[in-house]
Tab-separated table of C-alpha atoms and ligand atoms in Angstrom:
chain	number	residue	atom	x	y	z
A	28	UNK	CA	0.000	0.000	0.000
A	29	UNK	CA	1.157	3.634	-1.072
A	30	UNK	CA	1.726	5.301	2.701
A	31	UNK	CA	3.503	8.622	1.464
A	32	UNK	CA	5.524	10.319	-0.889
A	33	UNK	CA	8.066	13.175	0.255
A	34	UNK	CA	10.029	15.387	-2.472
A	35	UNK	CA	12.198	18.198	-0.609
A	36	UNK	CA	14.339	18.696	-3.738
A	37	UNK	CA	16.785	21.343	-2.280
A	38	UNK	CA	19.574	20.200	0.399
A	39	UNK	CA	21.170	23.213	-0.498
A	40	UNK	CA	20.288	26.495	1.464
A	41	UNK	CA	21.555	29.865	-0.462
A	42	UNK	CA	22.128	32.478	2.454
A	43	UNK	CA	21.443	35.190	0.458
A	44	UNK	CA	17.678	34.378	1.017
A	45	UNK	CA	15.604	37.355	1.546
A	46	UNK	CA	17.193	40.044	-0.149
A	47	UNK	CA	15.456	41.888	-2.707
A	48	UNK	CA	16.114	44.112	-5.698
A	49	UNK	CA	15.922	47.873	-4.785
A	50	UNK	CA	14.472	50.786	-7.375
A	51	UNK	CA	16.357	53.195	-9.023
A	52	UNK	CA	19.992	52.962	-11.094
A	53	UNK	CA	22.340	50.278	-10.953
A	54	UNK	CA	23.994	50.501	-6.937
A	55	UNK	CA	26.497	48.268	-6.113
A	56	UNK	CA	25.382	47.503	-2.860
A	57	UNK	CA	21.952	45.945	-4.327
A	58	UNK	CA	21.217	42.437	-4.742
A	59	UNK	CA	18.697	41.462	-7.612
A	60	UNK	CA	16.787	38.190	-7.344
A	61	UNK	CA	15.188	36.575	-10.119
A	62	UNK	CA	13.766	33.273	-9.292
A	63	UNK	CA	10.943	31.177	-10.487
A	64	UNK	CA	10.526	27.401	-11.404
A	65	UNK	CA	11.878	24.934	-13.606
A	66	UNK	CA	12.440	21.261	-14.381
A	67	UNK	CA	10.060	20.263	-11.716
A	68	UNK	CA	12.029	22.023	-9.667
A	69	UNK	CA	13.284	26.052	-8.340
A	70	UNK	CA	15.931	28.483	-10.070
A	71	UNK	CA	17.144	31.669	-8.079
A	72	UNK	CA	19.509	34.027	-9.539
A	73	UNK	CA	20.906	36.437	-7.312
A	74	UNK	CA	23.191	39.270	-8.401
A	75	UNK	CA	24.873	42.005	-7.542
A	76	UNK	CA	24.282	45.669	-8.747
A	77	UNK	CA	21.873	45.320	-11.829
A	78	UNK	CA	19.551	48.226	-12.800
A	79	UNK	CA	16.090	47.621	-13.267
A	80	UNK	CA	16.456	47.092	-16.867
A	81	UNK	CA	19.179	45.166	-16.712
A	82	UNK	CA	17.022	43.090	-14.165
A	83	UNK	CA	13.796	42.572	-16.774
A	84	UNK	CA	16.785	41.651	-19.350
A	85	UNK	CA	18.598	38.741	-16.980
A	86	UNK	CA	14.841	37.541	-16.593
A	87	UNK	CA	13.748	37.358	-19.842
A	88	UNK	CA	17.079	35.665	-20.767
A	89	UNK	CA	17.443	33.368	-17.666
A	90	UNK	CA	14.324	32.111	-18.645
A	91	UNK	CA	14.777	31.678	-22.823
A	92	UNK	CA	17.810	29.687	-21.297
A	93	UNK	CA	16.235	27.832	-19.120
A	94	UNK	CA	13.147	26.509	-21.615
A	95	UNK	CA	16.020	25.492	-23.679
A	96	UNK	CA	17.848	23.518	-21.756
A	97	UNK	CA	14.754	21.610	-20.763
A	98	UNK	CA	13.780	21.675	-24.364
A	99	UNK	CA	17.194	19.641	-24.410
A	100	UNK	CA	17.338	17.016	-21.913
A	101	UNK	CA	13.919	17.167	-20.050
A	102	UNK	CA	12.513	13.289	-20.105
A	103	UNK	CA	9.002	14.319	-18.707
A	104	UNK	CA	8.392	15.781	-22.182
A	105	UNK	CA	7.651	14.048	-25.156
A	106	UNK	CA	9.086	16.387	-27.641
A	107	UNK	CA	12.177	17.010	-26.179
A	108	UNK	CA	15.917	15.984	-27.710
A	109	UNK	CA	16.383	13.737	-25.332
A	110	UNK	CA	13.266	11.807	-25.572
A	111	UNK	CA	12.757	11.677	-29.012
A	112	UNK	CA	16.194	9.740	-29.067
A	113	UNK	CA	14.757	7.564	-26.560
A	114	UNK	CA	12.027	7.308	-28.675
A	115	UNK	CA	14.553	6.077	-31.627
A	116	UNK	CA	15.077	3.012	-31.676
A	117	UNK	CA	17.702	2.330	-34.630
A	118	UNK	CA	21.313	2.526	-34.384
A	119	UNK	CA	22.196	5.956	-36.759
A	120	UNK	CA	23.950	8.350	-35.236
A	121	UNK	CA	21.466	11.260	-33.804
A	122	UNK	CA	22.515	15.030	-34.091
A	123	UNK	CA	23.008	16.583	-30.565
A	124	UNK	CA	24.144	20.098	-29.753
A	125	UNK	CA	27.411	20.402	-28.206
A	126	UNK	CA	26.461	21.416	-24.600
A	127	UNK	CA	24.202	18.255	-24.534
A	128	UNK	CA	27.541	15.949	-25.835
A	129	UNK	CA	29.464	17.742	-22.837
A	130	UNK	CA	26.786	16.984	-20.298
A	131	UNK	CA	27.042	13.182	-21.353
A	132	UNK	CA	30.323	12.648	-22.123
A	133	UNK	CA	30.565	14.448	-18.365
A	134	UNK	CA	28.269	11.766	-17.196
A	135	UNK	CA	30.284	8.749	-18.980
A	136	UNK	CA	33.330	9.476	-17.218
A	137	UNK	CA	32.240	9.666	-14.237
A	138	UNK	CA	29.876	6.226	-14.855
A	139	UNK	CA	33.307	4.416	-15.660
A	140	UNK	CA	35.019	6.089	-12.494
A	141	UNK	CA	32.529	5.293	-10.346
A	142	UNK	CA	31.926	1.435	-11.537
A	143	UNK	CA	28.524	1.957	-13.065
A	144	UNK	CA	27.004	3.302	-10.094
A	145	UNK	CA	26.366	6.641	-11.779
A	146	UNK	CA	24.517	5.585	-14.556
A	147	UNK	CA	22.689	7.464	-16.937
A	148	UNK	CA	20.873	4.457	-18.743
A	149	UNK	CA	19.563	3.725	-15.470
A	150	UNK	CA	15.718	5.272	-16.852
A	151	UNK	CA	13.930	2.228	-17.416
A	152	UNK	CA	14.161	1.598	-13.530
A	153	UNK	CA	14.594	4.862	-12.485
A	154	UNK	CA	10.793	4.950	-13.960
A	155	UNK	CA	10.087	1.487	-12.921
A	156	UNK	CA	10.105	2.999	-9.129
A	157	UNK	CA	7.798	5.670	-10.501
A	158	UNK	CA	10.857	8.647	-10.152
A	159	UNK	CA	10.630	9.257	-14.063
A	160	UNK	CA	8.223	10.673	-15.258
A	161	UNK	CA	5.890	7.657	-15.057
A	162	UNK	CA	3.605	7.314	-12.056
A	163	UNK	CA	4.454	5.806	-8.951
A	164	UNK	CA	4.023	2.040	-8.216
A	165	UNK	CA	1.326	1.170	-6.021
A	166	UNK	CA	2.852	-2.446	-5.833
A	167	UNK	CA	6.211	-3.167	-5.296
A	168	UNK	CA	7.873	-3.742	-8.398
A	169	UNK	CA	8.719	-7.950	-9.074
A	170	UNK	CA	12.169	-9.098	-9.782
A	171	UNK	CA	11.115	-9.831	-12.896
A	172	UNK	CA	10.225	-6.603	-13.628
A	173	UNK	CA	13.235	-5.362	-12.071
A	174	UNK	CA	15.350	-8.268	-14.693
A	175	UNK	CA	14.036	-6.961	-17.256
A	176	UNK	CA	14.574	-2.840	-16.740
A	177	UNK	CA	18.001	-3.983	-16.147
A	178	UNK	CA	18.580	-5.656	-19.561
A	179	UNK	CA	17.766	-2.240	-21.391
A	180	UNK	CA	20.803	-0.386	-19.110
A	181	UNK	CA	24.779	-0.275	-19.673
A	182	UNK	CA	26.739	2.763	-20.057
A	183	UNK	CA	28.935	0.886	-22.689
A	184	UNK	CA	25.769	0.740	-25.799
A	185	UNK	CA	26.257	4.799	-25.626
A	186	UNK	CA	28.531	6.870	-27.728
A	187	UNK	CA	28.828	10.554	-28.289
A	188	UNK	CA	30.389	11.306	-31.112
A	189	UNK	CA	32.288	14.450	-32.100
A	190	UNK	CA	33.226	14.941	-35.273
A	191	UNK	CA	33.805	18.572	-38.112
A	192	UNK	CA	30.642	18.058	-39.156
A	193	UNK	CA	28.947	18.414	-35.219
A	194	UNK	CA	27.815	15.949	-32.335
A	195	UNK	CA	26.110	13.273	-32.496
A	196	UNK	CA	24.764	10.157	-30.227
A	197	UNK	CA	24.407	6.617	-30.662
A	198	UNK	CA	22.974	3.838	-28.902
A	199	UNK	CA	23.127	-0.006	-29.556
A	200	UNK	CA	20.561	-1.179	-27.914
A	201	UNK	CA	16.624	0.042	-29.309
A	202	UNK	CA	15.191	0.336	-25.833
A	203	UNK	CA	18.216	2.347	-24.004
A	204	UNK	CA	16.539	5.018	-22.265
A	205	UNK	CA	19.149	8.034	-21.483
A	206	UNK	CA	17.881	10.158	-17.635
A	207	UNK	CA	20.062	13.070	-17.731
A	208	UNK	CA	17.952	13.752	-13.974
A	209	UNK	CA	20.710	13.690	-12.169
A	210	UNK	CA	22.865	16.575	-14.149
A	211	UNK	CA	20.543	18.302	-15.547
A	212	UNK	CA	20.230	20.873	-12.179
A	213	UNK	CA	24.235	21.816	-12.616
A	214	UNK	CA	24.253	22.024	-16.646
A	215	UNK	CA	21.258	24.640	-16.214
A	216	UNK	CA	23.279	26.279	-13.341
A	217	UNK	CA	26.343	26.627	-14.798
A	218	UNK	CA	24.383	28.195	-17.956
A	219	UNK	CA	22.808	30.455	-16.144
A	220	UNK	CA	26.410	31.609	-14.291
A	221	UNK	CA	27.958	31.947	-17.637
A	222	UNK	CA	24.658	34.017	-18.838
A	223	UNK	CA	25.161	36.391	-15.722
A	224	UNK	CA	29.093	36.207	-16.558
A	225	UNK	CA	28.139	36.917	-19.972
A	226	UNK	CA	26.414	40.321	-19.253
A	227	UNK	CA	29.735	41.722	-17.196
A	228	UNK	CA	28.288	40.578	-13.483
A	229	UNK	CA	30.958	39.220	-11.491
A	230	UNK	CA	29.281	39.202	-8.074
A	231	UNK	CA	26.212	35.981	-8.090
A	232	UNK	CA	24.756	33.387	-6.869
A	233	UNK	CA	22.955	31.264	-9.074
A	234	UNK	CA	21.000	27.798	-8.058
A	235	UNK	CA	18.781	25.166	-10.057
A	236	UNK	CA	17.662	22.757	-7.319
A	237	UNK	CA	20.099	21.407	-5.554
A	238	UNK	CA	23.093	22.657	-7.876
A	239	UNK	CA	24.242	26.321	-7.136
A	240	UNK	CA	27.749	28.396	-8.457
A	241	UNK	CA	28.636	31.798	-6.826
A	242	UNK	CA	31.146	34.077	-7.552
A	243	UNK	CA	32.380	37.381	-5.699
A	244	UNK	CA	30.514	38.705	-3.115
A	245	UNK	CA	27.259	39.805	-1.783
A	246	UNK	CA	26.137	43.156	-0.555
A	247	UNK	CA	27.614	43.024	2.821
A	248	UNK	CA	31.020	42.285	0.740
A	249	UNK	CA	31.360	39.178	2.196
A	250	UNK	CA	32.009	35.704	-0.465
A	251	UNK	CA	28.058	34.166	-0.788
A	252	UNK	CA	28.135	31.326	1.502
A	253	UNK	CA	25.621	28.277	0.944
A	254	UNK	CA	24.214	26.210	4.314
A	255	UNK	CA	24.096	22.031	3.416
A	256	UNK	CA	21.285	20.795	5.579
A	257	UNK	CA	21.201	18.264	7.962
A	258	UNK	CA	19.509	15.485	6.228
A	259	UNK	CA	15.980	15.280	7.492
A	260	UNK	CA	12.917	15.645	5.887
A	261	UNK	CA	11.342	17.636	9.223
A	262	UNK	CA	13.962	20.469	9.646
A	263	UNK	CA	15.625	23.129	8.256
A	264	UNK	CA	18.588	22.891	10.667
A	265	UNK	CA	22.301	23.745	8.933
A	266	UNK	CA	24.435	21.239	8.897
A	267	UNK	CA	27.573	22.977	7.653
A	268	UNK	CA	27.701	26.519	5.924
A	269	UNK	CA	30.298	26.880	2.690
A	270	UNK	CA	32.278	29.639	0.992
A	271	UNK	CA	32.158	28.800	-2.799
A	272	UNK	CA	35.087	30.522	-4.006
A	273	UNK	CA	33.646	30.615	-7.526
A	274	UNK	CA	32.924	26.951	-7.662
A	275	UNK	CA	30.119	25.022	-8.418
A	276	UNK	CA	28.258	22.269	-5.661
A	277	UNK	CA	25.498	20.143	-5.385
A	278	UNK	CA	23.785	17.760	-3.106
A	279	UNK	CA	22.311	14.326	-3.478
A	280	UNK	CA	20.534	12.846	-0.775
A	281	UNK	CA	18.166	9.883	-0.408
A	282	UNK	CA	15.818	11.255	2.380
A	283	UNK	CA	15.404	14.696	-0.188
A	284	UNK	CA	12.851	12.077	-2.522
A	285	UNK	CA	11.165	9.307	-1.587
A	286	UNK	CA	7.905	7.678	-0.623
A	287	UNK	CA	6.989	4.668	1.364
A	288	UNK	CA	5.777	1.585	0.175
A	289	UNK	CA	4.421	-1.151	1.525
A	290	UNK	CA	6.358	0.284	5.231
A	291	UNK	CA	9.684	0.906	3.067
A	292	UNK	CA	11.128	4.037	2.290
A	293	UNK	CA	12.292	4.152	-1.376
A	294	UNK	CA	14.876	6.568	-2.248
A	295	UNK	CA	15.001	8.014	-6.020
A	296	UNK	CA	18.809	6.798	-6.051
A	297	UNK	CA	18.369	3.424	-7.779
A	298	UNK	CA	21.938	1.363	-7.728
A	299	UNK	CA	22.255	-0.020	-11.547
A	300	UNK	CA	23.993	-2.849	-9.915
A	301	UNK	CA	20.680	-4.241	-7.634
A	302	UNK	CA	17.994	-3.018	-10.019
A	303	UNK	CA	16.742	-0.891	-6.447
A	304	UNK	CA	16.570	2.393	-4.712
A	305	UNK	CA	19.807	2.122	-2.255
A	306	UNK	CA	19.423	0.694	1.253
A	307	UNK	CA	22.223	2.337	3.288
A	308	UNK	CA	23.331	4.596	6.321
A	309	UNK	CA	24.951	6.982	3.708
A	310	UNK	CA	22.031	9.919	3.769
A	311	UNK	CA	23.901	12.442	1.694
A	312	UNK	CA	26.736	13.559	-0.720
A	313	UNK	CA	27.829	16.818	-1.130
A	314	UNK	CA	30.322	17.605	-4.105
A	315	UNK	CA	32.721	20.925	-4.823
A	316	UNK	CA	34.062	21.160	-8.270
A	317	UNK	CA	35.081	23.339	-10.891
A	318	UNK	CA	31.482	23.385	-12.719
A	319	UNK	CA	28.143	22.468	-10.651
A	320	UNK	CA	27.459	20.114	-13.599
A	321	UNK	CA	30.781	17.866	-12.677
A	322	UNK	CA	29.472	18.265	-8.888
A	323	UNK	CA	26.043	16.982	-10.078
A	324	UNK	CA	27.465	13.910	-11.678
A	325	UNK	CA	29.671	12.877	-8.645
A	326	UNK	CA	27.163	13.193	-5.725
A	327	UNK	CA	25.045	11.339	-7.195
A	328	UNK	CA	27.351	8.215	-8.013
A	329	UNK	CA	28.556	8.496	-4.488
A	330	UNK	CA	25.567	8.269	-2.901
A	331	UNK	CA	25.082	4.776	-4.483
A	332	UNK	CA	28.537	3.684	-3.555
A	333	UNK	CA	27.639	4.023	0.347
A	334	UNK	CA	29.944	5.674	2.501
A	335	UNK	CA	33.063	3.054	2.288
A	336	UNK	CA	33.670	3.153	-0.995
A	337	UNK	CA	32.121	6.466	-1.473
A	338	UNK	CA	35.241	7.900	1.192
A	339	UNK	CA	37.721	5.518	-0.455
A	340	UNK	CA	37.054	6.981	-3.688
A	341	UNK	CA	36.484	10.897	-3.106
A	342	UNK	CA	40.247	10.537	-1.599
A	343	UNK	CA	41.583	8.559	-4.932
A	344	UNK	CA	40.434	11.633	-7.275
A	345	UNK	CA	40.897	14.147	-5.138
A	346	UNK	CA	37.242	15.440	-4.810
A	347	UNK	CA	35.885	18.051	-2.118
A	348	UNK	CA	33.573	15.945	-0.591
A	349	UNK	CA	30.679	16.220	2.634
A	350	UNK	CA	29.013	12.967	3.514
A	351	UNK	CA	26.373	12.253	6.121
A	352	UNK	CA	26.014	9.021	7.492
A	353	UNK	CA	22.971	8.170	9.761
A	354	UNK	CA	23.848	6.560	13.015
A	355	UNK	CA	21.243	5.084	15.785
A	356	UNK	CA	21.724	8.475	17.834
A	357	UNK	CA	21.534	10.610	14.617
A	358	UNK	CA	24.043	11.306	12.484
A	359	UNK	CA	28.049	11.843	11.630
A	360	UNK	CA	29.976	13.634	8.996
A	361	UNK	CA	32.944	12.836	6.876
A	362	UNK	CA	34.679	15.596	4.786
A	363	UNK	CA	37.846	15.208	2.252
A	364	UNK	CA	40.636	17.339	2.999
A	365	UNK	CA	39.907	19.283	-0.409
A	366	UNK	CA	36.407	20.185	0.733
A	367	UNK	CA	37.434	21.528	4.265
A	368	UNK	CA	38.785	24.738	2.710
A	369	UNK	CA	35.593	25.547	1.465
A	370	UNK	CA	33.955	25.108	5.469
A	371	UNK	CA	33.099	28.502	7.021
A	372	UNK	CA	31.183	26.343	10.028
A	373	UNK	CA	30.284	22.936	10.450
A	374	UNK	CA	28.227	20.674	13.121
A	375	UNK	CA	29.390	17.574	13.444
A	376	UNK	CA	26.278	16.174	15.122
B	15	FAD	P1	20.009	13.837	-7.974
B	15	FAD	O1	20.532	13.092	-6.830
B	15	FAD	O2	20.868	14.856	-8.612
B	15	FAD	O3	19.637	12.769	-9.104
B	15	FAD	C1	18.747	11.702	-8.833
B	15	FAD	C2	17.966	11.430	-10.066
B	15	FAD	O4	18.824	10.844	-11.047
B	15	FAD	C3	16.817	10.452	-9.840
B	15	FAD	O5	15.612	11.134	-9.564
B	15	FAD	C4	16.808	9.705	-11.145
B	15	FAD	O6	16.076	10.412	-12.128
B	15	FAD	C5	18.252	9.647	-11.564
B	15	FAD	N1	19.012	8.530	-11.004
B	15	FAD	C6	18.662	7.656	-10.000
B	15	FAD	N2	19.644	6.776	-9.789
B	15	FAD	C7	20.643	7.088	-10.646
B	15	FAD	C8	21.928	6.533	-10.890
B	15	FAD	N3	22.383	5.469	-10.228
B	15	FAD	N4	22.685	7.119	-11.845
B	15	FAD	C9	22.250	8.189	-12.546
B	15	FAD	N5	21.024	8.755	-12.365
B	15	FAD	C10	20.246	8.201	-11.411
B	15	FAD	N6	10.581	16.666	-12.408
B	15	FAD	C11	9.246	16.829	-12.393
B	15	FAD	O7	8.619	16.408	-11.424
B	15	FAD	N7	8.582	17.454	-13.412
B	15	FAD	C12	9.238	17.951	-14.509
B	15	FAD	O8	8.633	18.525	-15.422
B	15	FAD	C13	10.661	17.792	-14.561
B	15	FAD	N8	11.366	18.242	-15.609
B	15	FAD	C14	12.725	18.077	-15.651
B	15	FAD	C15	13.452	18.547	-16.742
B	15	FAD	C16	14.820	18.392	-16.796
B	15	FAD	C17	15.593	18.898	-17.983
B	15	FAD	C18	15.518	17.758	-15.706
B	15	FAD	C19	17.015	17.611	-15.720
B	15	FAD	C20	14.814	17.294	-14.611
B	15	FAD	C21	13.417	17.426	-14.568
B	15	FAD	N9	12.684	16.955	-13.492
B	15	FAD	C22	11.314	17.122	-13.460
B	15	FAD	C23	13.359	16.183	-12.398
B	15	FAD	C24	13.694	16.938	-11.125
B	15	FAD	O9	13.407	18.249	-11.022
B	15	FAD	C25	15.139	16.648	-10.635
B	15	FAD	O10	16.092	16.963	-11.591
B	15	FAD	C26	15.301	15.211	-10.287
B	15	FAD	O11	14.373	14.876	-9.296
B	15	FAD	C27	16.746	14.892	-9.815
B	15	FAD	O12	17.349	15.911	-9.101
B	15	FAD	P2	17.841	15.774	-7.602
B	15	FAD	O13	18.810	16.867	-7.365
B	15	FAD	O14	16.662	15.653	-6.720
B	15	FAD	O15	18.580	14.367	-7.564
């Protein structure tokens, strides 16, 4: 029996919350905010010293940029790029445009560094467990079912190709079914950075979802700092506040989207390798990195990894890294060395 469903899609919290544009000229003590929704999810642009015109013209952009990228890689509409090569089930190459190649060959690499665990041809069970764009189950999927989702997945029947001509993708198998979910957040925040970038601001904060990249600082002068939150769905509480430095970070975490079933809670992480939403005391994964699309990519894969091999492997490439582990009196935190310089304040409860 269906019990509940929860979907708090942001673990991120921007501290720049509350501020609002002022009238008059541009003033560089005054913080614009354009936000509004997207992708199922939030956007919030915040920027520093925009006039009011400049402010209807970062609006009217962010969101010709944003109806793009979903245009690209949404899988909840029919019509998009992405799904009509799901759609396509032959083997030709398919034209893609060149941001879309980065964002998978972005998401291949990582796959193969992380064993499979971040897998973006992980849709047919991704949807199986109803956190597609399909409904939700109201029985528990059968292994059977589960078998057979699993036969339609494998990073390895996927190829971008790049060649004078343009980009193109190709798949192997007629049922592979690309979810670009779980980067789609840090490609459309790192777009929207280079958009602000683009029109000569150098002080922002920009978030889709859980991804966010800031640069400079806010009105008070200070670097935009961004709270990770203590992974419960009841709470707001601040689990450790960041300083971005100009980088880009993003948060998975299993308690973030889920619903109950039959008494179990089923996390939207799926592990390729089980066929089944992951079962562990690793809560959340928090990733720094150079883009919040790269950041996007890795949290994710960690999170399926568990904490053991999720620590074991954030240390072997280097990555700035925040997990949260649940514990029977609540919960404990690991961070990589990389990701400590980023810590303004952390709790370690
Ligand atoms: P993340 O942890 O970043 O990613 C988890 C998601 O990735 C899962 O929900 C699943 O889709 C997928 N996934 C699960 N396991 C794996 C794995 N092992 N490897 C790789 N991927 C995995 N939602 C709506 O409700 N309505 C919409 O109209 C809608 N439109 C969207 C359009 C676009 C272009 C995109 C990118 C997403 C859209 N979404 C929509 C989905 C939603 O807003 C979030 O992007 C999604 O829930 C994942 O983001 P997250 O940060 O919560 O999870």
């Amino acid at each position: 029996m269906l019990v509940s469903r929860y979907s708090l899609r942001s673990a991120l919290i921007l501290c720049c919350a509350g501020l609002l544009a002022a009238c008059g000229p541009a003033d560089k003590q005054q913080v614009s905010v354009i936000s509004g929704k997207t992708m199922g999810t939030y956007y919030r642009v915040s920027v520093l010293g925009a006039s009011k015109s400049q402010e209807a013209e970062l609006r009217e952009k962010i969101e010709s940029q944003l109806k793009e990228d979903d245009h690209q890689l949404s899988t909840y509409k029919d019509d998009s790029v992405l799904s009509r090569f799901n759609q396509y089930t032959g083997s030709e190459p398919q034209p893609i445009s060149q941001g879309m190649a980065d964002a998978i060959t972005t998401s291949l690499r990582i796959g193969r560094l992380t064993d499979g665990a971040m897998d973006i041809t992980v849709g047919p069970l991704v949807n199986l467990w109803g956190f597609g764009p399909t409904k939700q189950p109201v029985k528990m999927p059968t292994q059977e079912q589960i078998d057979a989702a699993k036969k339609l997945d494998g990073l390895q029947h996927l190829k971008v190709i790049e060649q004078s001509d343009g980009t193109y993708l190709q798949k192997d198998l007629p049922g592979l079914y690309v979810d670009l979910s779980t980067v789609g957040e840090g490609y459309a925040t790192d777009h929207l950075a280079r958009l602000v970038e683009g029109m000569g601001f150098s002080d922002y904060l920009v978030s889709v979802g859980g991804a966010v990249v800031s640069r400079g600082y806010n009105e008070k002068g200070r670097p935009w700092q961004v709270a990770i939150q203590k992974p419960t769905d009841k709470e707001n509480a601040v689990q450790a506040i960041v300083d971005l430095q100009g980088m880009g970070i993003s948060t998975s975490g299993s308690y973030r989207n889920y619903y109950e079933l039959d008494g179990v809670r089923l996390s939207h992480i799926i592990d390729p390798k089980t066929g089944r939403p992951i079962q562990h005391k690793l809560v959340s994964a928090t990733v720094i990195a150079s883009t919040a699309l790269e950041a996007d990519g890795w949290d994710t894969g960690l999170m399926v990894l568990g904490e053991k091999k999720a620590m074991a492997l954030a240390e072997q490439q280097h990555l700035a890294v925040y997990l949260i582990m649940k514990t029977p009196d609540g919960f404990q935190a690991y961070m990589t060395p990389q990701f400590k310089t980023y810590i303004r304040k952390a709790d370690q409860g």
